[in-house]
Short mmCIF file of C-alpha atoms and ligand atoms in Angstrom, two decimals:
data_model
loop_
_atom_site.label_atom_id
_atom_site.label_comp_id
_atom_site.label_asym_id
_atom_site.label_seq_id
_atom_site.Cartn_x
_atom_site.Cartn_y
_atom_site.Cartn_z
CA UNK A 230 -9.02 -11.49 -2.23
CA UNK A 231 -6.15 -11.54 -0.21
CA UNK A 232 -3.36 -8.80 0.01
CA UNK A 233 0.20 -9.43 1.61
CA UNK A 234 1.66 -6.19 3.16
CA UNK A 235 5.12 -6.31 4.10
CA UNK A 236 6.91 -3.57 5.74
CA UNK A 237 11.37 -3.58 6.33
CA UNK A 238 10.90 -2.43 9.87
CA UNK A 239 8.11 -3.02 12.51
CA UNK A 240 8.86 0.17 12.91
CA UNK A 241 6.86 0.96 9.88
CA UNK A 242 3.85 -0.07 11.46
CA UNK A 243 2.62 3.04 12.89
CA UNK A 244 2.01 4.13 9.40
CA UNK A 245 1.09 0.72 7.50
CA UNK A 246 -1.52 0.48 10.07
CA UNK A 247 -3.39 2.77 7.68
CA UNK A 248 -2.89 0.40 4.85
CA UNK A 249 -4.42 -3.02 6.47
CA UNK A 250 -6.99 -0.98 8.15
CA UNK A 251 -7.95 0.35 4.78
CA UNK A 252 -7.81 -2.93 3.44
CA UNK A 253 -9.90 -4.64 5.77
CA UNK A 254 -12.79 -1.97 5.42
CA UNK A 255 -13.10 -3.14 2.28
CA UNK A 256 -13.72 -6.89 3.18
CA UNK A 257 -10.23 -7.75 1.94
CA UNK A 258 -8.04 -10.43 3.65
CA UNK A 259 -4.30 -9.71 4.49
CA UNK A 260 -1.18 -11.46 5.39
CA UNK A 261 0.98 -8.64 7.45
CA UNK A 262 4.87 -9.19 7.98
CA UNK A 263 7.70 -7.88 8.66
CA UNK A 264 10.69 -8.94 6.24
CA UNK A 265 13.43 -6.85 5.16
CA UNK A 266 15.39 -6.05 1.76
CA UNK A 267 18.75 -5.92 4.22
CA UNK A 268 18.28 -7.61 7.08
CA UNK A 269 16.62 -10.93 5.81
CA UNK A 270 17.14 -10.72 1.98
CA UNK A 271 16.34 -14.58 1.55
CA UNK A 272 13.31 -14.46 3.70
CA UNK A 273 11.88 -11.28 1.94
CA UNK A 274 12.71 -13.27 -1.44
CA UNK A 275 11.52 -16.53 -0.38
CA UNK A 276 8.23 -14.86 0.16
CA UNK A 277 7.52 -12.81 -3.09
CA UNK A 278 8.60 -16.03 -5.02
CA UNK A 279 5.57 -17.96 -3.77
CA UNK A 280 3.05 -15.46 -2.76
CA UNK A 281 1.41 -15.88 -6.23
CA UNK A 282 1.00 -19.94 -5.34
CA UNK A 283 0.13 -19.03 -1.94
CA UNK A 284 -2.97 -17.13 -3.04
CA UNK A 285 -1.98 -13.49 -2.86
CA UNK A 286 -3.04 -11.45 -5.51
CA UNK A 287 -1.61 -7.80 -4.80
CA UNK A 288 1.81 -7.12 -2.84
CA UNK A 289 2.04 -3.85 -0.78
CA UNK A 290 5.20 -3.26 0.23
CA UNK A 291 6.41 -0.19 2.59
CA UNK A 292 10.04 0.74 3.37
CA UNK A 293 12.28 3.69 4.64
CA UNK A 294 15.56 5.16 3.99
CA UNK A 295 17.32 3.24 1.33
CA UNK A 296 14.27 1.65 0.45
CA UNK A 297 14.68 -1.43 -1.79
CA UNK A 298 12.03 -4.10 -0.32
CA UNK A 299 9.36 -3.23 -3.18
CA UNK A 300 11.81 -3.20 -6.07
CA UNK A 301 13.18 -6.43 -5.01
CA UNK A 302 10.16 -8.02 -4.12
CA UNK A 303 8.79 -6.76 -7.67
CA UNK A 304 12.00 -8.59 -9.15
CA UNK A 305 10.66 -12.30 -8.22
CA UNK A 306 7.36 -11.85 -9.05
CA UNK A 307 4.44 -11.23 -11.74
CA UNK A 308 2.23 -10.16 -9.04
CA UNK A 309 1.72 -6.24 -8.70
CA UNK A 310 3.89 -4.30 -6.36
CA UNK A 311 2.77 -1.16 -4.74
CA UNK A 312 5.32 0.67 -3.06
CA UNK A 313 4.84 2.79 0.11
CA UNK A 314 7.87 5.36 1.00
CA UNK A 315 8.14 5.89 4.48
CA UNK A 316 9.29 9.06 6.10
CA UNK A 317 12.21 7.46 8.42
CA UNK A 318 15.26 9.16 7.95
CA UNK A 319 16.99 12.70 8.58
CA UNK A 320 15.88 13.00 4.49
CA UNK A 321 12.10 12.96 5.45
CA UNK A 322 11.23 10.38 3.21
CA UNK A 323 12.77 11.52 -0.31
CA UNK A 324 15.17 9.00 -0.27
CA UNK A 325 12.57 6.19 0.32
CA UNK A 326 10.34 7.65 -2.50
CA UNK A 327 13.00 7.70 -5.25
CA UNK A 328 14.47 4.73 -4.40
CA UNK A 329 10.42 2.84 -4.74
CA UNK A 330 9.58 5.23 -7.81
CA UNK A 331 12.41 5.31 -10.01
CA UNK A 332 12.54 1.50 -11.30
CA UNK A 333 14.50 0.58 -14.46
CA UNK A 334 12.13 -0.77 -17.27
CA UNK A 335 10.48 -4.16 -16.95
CA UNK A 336 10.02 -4.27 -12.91
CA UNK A 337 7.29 -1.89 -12.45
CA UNK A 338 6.26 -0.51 -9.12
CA UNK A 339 3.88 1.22 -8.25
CA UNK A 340 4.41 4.24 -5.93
CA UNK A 341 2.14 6.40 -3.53
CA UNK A 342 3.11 9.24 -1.76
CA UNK A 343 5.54 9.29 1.12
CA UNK A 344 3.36 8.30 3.89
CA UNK A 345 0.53 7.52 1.67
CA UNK A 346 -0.39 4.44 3.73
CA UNK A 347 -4.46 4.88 2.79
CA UNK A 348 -3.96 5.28 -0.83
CA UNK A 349 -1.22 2.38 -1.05
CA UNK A 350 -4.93 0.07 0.25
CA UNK A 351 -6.96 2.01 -2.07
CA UNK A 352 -4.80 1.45 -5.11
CA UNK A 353 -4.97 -1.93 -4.30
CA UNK A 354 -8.81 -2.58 -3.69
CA UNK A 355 -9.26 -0.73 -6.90
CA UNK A 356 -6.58 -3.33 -8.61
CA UNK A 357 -9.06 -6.25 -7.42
CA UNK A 358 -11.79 -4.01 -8.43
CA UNK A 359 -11.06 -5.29 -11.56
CA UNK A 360 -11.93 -9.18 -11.03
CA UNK A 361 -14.10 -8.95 -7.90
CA UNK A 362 -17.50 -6.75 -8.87
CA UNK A 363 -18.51 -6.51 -4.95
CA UNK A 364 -15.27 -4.20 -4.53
CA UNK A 365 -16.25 -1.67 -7.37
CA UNK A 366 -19.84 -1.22 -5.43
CA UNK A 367 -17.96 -0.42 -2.44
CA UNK A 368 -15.81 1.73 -4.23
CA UNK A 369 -18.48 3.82 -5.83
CA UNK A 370 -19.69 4.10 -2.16
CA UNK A 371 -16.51 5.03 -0.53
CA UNK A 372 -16.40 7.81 -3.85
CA UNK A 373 -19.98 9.45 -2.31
CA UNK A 374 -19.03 9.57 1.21
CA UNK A 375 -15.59 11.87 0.36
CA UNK A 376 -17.86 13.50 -1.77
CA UNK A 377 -20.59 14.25 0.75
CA UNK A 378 -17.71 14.53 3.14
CA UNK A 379 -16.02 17.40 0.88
CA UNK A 380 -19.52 19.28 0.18
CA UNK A 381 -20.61 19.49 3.94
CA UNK A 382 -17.19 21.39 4.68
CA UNK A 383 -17.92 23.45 1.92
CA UNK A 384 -20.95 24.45 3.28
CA UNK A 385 -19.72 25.07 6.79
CA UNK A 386 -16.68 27.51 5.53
CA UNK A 387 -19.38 29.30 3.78
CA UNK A 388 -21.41 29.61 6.76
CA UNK A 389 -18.45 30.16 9.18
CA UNK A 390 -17.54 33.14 6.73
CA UNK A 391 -20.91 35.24 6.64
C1 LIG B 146 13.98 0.44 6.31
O1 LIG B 146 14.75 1.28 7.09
C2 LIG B 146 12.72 0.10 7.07
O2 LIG B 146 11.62 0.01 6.21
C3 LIG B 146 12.62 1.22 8.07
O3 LIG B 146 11.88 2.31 7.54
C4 LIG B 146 14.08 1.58 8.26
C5 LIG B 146 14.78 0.80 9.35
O4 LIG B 146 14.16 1.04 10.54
P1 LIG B 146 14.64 0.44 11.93
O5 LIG B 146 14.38 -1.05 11.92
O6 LIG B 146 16.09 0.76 12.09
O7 LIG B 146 13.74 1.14 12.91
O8 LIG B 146 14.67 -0.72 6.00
#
């Protein structure tokens, strides 16, 4: 169960941070690195080419501005790619999104919300949900504790408002 999250910029981190920390609630192992699209196109390349062999089953990949690191990690390999936009430019984070979302046909990623570091590790425990039962029981879980979560803030609106 191991998830590779790679990010263009460390300073991406602040908001992947989200992502690994989600991941590891969940029991999940990950391999966290910085390799850029741009700046070390080989490297990023290199990496997506044998993370399949290397045991890594789901690819999270986060990137601002003109944000190709998911698409072209997506490109080398069968594993899936979930793309995280990250709000780093003057454009607050549009460009990143369309540039992760809007992939021709045959190199699917798939896309969270600009920022949407916690969901980007949800998507992917659910994705191993799949093949590893012990991650669906712990996803029923995590399902009752928003729910509980939402339902006691109901409650204290309501009682807030008398
Ligand atoms: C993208 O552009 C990165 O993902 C990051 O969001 C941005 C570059 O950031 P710096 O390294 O210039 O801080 O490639």
């Amino acid at each position: 169960m191991k998830v590779a999250v790679i990010m263009g910029s460390d300073s991406d981190y602040p908001v992947v941070e989200k992502t690994v920390e989600t991941l590891k609630a969940f029991g999940l192992e990950t391999e966290v690195r910085v390799l850029s699209a741009h700046r070390t196109p080989d490297l990023a390349i290199d990496f997506a080419r044998k993370a399949d062999e290397n045991g890594i089953e789901v690819i999270i990949a986060a990137a601002g501005k003109a944000a190709h690191l998911p698409g072209v990690l997506a490109g080398v390999t069968i594993l899936p790619v979930i793309g995280l936009p990250i709000k780093s430019s003057t454009m607050d984070g549009m460009d990143s999104l369309l540039s992760i979302v809007q992939m021709p046909s045959g190199v699917p990623v798939a896309t969270v919300a600009i920022n949407g570091a916690e969901n980007a590790g949800l998507l992917a425990v659910q994705m191993l949900s799949i093949k590893y039962p012990d991650l669906k029981a712990k996803l029923k879980a995590h399902k009752l504790k928003m729910e509980a979560e939402v339902i006691a803030k109901d409650e204290a609106l309501q009682s807030a408002i008398k």
